[in-house]
CSV table of C-alpha atoms in Angstrom, one decimal:
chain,number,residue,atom,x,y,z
A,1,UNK,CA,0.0,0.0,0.0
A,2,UNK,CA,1.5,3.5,-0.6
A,3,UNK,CA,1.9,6.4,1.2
A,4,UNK,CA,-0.7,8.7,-0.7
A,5,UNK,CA,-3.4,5.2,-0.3
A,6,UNK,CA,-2.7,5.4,3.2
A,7,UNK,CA,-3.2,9.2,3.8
A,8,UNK,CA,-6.4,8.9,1.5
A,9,UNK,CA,-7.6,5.7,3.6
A,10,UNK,CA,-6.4,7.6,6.9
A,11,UNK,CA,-8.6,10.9,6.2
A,12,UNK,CA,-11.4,9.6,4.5
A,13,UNK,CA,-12.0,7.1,7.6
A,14,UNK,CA,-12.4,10.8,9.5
A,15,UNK,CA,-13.7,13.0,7.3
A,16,UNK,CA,-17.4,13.1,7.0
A,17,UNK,CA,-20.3,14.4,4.1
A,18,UNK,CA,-20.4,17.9,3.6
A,19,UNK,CA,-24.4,17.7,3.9
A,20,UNK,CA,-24.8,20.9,2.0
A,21,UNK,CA,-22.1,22.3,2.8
A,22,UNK,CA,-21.2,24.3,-0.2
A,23,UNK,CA,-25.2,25.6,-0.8
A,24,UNK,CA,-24.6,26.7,3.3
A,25,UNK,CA,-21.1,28.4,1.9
A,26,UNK,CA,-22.6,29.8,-1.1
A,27,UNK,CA,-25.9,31.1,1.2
A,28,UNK,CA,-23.4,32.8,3.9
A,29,UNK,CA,-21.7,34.6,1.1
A,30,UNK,CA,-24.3,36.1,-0.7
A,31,UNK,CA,-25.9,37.0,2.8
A,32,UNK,CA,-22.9,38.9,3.8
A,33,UNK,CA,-22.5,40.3,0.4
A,34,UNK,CA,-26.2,41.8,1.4
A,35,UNK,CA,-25.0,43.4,4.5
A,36,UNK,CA,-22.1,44.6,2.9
A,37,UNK,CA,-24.0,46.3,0.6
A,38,UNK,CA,-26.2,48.1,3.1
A,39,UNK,CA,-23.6,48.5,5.6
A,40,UNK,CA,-21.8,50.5,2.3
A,41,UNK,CA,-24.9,52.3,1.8
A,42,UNK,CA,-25.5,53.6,5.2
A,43,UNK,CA,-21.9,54.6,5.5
A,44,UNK,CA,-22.4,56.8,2.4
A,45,UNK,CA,-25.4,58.8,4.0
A,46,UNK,CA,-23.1,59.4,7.1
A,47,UNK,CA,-20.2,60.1,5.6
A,48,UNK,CA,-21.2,64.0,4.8
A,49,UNK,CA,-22.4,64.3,8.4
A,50,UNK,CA,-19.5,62.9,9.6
A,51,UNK,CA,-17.3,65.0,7.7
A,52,UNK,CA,-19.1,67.8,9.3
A,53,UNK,CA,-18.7,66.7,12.8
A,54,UNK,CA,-15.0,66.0,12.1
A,55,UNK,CA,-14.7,70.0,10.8
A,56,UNK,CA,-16.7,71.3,14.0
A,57,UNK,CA,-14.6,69.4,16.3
A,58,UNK,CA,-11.0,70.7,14.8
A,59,UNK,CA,-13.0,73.8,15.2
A,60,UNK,CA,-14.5,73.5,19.1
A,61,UNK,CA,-10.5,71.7,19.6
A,62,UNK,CA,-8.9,74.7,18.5
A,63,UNK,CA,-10.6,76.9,19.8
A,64,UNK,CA,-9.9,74.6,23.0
A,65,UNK,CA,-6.2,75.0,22.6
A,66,UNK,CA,-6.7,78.9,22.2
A,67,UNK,CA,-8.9,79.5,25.3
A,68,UNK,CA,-6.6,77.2,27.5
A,69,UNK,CA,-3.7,79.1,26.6
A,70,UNK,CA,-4.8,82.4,27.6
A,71,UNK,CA,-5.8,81.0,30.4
A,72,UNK,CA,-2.9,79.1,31.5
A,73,UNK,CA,-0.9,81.9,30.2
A,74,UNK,CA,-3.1,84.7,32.7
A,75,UNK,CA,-3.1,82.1,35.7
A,76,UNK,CA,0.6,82.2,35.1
A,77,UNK,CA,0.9,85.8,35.2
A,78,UNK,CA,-1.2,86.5,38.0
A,79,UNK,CA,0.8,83.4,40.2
A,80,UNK,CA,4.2,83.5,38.6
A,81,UNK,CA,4.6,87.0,37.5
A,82,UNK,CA,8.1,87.4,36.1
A,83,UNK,CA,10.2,90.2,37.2
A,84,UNK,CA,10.4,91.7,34.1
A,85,UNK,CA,6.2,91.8,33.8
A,86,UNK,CA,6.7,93.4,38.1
A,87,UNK,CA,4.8,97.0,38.3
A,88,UNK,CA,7.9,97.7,40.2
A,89,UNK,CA,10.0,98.3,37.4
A,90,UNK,CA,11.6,101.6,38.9
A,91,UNK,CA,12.7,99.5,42.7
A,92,UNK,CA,14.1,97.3,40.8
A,93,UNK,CA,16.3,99.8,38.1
A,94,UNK,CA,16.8,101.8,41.6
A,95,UNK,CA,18.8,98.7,43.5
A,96,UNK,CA,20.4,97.7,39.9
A,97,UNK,CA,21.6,101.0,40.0
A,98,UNK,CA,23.4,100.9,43.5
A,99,UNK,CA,27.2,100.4,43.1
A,100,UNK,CA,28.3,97.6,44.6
A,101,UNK,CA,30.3,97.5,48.4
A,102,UNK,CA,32.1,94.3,47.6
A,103,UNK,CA,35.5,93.9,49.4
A,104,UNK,CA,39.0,93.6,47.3
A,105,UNK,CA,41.0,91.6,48.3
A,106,UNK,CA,45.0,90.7,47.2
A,107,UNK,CA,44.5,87.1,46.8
A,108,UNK,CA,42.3,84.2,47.5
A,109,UNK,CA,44.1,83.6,51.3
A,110,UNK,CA,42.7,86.5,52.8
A,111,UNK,CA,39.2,85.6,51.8
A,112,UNK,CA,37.1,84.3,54.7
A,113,UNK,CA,33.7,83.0,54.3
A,114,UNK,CA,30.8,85.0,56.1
A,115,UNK,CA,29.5,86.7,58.2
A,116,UNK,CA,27.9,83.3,59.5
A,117,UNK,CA,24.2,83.3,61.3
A,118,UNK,CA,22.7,82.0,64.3
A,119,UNK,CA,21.3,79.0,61.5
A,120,UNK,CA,24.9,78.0,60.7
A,121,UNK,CA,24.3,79.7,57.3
A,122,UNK,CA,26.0,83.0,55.7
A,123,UNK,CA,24.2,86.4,55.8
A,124,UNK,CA,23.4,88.9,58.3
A,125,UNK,CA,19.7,89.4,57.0
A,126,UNK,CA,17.2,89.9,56.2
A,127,UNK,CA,18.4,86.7,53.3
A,128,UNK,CA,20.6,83.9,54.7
A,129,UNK,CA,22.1,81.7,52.0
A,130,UNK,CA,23.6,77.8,52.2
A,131,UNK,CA,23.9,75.7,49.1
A,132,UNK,CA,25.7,72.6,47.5
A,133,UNK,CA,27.7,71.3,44.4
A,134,UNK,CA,26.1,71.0,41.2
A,135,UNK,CA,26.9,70.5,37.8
A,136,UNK,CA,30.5,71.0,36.5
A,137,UNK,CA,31.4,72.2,32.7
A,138,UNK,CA,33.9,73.3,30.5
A,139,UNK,CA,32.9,76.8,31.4
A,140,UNK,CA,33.5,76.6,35.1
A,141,UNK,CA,31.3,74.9,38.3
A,142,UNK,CA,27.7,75.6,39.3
A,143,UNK,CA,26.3,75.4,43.0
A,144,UNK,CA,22.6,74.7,43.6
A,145,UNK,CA,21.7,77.1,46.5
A,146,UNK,CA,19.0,78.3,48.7
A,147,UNK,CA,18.3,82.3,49.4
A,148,UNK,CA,15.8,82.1,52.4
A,149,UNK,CA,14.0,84.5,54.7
A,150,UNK,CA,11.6,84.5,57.6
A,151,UNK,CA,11.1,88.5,57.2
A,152,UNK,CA,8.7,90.4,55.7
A,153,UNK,CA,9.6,91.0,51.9
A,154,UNK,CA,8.7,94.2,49.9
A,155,UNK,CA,9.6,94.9,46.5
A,156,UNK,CA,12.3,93.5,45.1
A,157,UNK,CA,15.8,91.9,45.7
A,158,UNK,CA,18.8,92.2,43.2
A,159,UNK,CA,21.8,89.8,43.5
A,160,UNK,CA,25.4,90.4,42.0
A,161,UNK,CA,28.4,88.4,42.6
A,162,UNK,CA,31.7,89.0,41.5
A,163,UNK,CA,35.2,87.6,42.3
A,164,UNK,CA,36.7,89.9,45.4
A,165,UNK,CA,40.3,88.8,43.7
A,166,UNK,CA,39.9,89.3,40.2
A,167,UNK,CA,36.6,91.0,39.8
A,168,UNK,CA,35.5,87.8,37.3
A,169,UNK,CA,31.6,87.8,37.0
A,170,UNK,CA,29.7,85.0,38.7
A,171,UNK,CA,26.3,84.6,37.1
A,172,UNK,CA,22.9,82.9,37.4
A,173,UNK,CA,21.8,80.2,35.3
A,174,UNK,CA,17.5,79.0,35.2
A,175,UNK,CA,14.8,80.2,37.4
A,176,UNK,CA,15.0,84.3,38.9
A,177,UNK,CA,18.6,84.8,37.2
A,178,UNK,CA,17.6,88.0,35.5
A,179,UNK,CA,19.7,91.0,33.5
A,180,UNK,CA,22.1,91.0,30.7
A,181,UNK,CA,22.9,87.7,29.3
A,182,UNK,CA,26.6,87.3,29.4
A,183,UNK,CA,27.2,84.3,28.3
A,184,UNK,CA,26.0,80.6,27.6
A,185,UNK,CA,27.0,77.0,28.4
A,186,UNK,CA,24.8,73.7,28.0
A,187,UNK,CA,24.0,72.7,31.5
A,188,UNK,CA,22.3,69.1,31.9
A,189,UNK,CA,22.3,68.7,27.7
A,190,UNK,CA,20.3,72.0,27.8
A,191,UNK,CA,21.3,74.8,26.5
A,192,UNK,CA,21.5,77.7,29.1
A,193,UNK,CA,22.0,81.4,29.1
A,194,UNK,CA,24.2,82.9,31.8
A,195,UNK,CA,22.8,86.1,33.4
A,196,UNK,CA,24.4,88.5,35.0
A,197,UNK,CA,22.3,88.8,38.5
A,198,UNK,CA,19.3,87.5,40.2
A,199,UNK,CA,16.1,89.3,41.1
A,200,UNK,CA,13.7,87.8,44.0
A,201,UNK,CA,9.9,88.8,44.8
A,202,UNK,CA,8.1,87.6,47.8
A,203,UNK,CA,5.4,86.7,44.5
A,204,UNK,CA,8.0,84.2,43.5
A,205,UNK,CA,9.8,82.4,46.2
A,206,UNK,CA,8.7,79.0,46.4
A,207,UNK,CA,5.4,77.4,47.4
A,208,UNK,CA,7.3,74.7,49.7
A,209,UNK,CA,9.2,75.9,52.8
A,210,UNK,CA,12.3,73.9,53.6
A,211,UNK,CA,15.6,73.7,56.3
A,212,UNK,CA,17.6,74.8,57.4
A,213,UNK,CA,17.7,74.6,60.5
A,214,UNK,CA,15.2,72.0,60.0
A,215,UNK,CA,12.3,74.5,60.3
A,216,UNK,CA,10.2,76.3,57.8
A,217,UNK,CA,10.9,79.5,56.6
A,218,UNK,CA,8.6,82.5,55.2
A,219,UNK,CA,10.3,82.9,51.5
A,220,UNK,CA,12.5,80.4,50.2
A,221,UNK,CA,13.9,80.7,46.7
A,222,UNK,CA,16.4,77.7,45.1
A,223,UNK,CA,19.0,79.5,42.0
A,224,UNK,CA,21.5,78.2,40.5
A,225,UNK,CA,24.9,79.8,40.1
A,226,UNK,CA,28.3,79.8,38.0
A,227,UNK,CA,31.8,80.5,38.9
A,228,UNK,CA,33.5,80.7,35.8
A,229,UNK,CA,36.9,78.4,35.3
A,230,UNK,CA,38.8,81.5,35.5
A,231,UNK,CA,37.7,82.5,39.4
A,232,UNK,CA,39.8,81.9,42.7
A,233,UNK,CA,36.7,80.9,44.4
A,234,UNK,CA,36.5,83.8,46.5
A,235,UNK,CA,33.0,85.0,46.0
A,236,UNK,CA,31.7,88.6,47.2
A,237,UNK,CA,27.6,88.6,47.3
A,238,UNK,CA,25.6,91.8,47.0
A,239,UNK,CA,21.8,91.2,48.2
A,240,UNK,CA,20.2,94.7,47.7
A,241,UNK,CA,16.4,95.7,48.9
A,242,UNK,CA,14.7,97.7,49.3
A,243,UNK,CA,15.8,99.3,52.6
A,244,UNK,CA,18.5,97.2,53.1
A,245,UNK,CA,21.9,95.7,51.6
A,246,UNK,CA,23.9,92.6,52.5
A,247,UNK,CA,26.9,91.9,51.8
A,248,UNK,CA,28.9,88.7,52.4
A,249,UNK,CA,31.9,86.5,51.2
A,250,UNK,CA,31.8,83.2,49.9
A,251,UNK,CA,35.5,81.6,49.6
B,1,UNK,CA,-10.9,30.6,-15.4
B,2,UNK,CA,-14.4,32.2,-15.7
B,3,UNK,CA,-13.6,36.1,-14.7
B,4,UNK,CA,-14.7,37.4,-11.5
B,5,UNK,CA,-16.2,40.8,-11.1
B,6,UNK,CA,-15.6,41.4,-7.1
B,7,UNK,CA,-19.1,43.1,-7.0
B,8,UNK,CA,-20.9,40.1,-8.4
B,9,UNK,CA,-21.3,37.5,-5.4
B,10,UNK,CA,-23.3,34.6,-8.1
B,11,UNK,CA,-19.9,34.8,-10.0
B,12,UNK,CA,-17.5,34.3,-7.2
B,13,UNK,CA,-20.2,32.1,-5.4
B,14,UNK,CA,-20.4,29.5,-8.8
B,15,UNK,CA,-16.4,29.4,-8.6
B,16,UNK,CA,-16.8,28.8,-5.1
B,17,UNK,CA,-18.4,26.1,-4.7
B,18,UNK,CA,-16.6,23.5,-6.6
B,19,UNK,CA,-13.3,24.4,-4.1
B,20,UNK,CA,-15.7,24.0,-1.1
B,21,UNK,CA,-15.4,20.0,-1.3
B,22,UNK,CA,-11.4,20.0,-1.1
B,23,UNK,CA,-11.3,23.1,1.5
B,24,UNK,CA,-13.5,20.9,3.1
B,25,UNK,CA,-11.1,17.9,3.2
B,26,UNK,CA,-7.8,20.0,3.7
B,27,UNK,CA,-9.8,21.5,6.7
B,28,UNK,CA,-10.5,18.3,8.2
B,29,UNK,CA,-7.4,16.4,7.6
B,30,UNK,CA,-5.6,19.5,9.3
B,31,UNK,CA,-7.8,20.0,12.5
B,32,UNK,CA,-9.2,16.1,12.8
B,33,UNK,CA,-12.7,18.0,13.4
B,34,UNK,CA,-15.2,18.0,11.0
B,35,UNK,CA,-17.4,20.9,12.8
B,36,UNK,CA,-14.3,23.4,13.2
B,37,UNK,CA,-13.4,21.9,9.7
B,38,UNK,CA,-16.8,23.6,8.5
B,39,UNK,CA,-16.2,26.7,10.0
B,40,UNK,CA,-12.9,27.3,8.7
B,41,UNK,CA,-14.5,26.8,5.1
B,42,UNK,CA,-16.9,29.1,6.5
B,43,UNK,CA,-14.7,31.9,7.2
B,44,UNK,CA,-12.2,31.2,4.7
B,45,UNK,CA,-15.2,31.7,2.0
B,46,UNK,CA,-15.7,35.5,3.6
B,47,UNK,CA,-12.4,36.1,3.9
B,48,UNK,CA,-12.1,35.1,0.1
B,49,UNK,CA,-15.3,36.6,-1.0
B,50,UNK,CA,-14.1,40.3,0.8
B,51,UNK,CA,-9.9,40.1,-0.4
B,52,UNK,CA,-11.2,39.1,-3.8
B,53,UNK,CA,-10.2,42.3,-5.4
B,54,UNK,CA,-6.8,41.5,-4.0
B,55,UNK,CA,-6.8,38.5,-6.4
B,56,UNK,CA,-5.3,39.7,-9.9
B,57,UNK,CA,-4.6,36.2,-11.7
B,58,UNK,CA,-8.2,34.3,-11.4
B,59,UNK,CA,-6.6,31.4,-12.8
B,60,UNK,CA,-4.8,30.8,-8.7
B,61,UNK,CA,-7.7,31.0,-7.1
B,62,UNK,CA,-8.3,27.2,-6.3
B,63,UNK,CA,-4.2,28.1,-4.6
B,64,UNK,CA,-5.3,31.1,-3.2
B,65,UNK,CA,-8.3,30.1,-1.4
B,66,UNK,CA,-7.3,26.9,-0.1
B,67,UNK,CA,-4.2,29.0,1.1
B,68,UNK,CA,-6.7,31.0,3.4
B,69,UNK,CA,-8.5,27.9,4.6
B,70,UNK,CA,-5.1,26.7,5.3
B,71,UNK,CA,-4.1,30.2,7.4
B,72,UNK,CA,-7.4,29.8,8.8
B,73,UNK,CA,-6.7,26.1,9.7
B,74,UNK,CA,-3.7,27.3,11.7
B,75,UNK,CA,-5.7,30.1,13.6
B,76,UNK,CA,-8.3,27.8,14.5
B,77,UNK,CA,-5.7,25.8,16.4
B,78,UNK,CA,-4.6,28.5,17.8
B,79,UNK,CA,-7.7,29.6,19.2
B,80,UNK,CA,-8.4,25.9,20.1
B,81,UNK,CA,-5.3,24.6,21.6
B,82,UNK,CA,-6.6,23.6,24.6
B,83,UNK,CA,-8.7,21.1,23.1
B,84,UNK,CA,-6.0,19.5,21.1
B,85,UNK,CA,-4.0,18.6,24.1
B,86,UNK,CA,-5.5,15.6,24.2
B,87,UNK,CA,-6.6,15.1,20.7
B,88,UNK,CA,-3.7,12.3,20.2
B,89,UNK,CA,-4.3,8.6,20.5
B,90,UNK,CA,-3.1,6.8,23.5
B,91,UNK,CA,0.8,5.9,22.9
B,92,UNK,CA,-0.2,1.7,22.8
B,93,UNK,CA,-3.1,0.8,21.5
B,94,UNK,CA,-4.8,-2.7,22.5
B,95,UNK,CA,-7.2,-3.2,19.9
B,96,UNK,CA,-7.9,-6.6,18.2
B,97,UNK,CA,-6.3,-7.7,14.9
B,98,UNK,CA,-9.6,-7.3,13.0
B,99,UNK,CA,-8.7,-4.1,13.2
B,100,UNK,CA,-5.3,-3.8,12.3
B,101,UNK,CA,-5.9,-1.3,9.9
B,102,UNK,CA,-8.1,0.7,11.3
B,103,UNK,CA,-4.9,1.4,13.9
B,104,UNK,CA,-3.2,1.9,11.3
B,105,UNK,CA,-5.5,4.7,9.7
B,106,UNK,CA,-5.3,6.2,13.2
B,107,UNK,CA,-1.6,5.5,13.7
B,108,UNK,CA,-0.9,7.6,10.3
B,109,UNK,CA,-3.4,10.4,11.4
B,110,UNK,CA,-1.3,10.6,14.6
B,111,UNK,CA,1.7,11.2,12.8
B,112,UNK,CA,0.7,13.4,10.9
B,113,UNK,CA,-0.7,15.6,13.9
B,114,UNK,CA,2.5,15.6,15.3
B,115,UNK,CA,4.0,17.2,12.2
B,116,UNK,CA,4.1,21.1,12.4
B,117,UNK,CA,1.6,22.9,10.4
B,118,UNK,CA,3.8,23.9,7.5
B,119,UNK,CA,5.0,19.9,7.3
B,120,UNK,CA,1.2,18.6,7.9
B,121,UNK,CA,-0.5,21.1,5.1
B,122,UNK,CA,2.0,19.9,2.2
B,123,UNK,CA,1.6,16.3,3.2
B,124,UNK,CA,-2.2,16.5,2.9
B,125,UNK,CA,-2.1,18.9,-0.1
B,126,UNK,CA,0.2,16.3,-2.1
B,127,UNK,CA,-1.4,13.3,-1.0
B,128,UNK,CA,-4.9,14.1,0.3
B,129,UNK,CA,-5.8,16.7,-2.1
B,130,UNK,CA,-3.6,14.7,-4.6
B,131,UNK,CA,-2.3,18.3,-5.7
B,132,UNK,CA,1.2,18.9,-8.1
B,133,UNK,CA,4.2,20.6,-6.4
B,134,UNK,CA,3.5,23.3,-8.4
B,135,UNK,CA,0.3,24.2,-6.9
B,136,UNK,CA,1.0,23.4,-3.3
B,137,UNK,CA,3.7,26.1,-3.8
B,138,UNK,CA,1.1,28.8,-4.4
B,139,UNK,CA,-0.7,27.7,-1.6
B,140,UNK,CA,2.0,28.1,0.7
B,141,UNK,CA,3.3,30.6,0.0
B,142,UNK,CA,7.0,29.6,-1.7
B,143,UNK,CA,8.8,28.2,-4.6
B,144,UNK,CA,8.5,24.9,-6.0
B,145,UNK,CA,11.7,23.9,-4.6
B,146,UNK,CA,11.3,24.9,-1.5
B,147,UNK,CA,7.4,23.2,-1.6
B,148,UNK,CA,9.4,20.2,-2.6
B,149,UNK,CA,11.8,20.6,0.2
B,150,UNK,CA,9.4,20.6,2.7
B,151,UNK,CA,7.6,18.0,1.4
B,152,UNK,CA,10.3,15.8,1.2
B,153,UNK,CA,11.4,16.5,4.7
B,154,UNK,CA,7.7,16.0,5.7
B,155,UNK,CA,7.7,12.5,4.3
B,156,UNK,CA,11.2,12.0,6.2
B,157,UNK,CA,9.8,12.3,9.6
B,158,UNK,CA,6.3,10.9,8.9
B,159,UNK,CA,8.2,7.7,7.3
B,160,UNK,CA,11.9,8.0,8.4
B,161,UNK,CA,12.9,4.4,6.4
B,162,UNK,CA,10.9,5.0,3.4
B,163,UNK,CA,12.5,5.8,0.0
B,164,UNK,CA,11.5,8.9,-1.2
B,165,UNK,CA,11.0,8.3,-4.7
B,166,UNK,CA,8.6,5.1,-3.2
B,167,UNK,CA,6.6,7.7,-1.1
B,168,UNK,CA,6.2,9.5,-3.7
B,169,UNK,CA,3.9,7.1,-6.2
């Protein structure tokens, strides 16, 4: 017996009439071609409709995007007002316009970091400062640091930092660095611009209050910074207010 | 090859239904089950009547549509795998020698379940469906040769001792 008699033997003892099957084929087929037809047919009467609904709905999402923005964009004026958008334009071109007191001094020995505070942090007041490492570049080393005051704030509050030894600028790099641009660097893969000082408002110190000394404080405000490659280190801080100024070294 | 006009289902349906009788034994010779066998003709007819368009040489359609009922074949198991667990026969069968070739038959069928799908569907198509290389090609899918291959290798492992050229009669 071959092969192809066996397989014939072997599926014919298991395969069964088809009973009608092909009539039930043909039947299901021409059944669904029915459907199809109307199914097409209906589709073509809702297909204008539809087209209409898909117009008004780019419409009603547009003008979705459009009204969202302005009011994302007002919410973040009236909560996050920049300094540049401040009514107190004129405070703040008053304290950009104080000279600055910084110290000079003949080399980077004789700087001495302070005055120190009662929270084992630098500044006399009102603003206290402490801060940590960050980010190093080609350009020069950033600290991630903390400006923070438990006294009433008014107006606002200019910083400027410069090398006491060699009068190199230190700038501010991301959230409240403000004034000229003087340079760039890419911080983090992001491209950064470098500016030249840092302005504070009560209106945008941060929502969270945090140490130190392990307890809260009134207005607390996180910066960045940059020391350029070029600096000793020895850091003179300008924090001018209105009605006060603070100055202290950072070495 | 009559022509088909895709919008004309008493066309496709009178080419149809002389392929419904060896879809129907592919089916069943692939899944052992003659209701699932009737569904997968079922399906594989819609699937055939709605890709028809697809179809540009008329003259492959007997290929073309048992190649769906063979795709189909292999979903169904898919879906159904649970039931196939135990579809095989007990390893040693005790049955009297009247019936020797009835064990035989089942014997065969076994081996032929334990094939993979690709290896099962070109040993039925060439001997079931007593179909050339030529065609079983189109229905899979590949070149002749590489039909020929696999039915060669398919006859290997169904029949390791047996002569090719005598498997082949």
């Amino acid at each position: 017996m071959s092969l192809r008699r066996d397989v014939h033997s072997a599926f014919d003892q298991i395969t069964p009439s088809m009973g009608g099957l092909p009539e039930r084929v043909v039947q299901t087929v021409l059944s669904e071609g029915a459907t199809r037809r109307r199914r097409e047919k209906m589709l073509f009467r809702i297909r204008a409709p539809l087209s209409l609904v898909a117009v008004l709905l780019l419409i009603v999402l547009v003008a979705a995007v459009f009204v969202g923005g302005r009011i994302v964009q007002d919410w973040n004026a009236l909560h996050k007002s920049s300094p540049a958008g401040q009514s107190n334009q004129s405070q703040l071109a008053e304290l950009e316009a104080r000279p600055l007191q910084l110290p000079v001094l003949k080399a980077a020995t004789e700087c001495n970091t302070g005055p120190w505070n009662s929270d084992g942090t630098v500044g006399s007041g009102p603003l206290s400062i402490y801060g940590g490492l960050g980010p190093r570049t080609s350009w020069g080393t950033y600290w991630n640091n903390v400006f923070y005051t438990d006294q009433q704030i008014a107006g606002p509050i200019v910083v400027r930092v410069r090398d006491v030894v060699n009068n190199v600028n230190v700038v501010f790099v991301g959230k409240y660095a403000a004034g000229p641009v003087v340079g760039t660097d890419t911080l983090n893969g992001t491209r950064v611009q470098q500016h030249a000082e840092l302005v504070l408002y009560a209106n945008n110190a941060a929502l969270v209050t945090v140490n130190p000394p392990s307890k809260p404080h009134a207005f607390v405000w996180g910066f960045t910074v940059g020391v350029p490659n070029d600096s000793t280190g020895s850091t003179g801080w300008q924090v001018d207010g209105m009605g006060f100024s603070e100055v202290f070294l950072s070495c | 090859m009559t022509e088909v006009h895709p919008a004309s289902e008493r066309s496709f349906t009178d080419l149809l239904a002389p392929l419904v009788q060896p879809a129907y034994r592919l089916a069943c010779a692939m899944l052992h089950d003659a209701p699932a066998a009737e569904d997968v003709v079922q399906d594989a007819s819609l699937i055939a009547w709605r890709k028809l368009s697809k179809l540009h040489d008329h003259s492959k359609l007997r290929a073309w549509f048992l190649g769906i009922v063979a795709n189909e074949c292999r979903n169904a198991k898919r879906r159904r795998w649970v039931s196939w667990v135990n579809l095989g026969l007990p390893s040693v069968l005790s049955v009297p020698s009247s019936e020797e070739n009835s064990v035989k038959r089942a014997d065969l069928r076994r081996a032929l379940l334990q094939l993979g799908h690709d290896d099962r569907l070109v040993v039925v198509l060439y001997f079931y469906l007593d179909m050339p290389v030529a065609d079983i090609a189109l229905v899979v899918g590949a070149s002749t040769d590489a039909a020929r291959a696999r039915l060669y290798r398919a006859i290997h492992r169904l029949r390791p001792g047996l002569a090719i050229e005598e498997a082949l009669r």
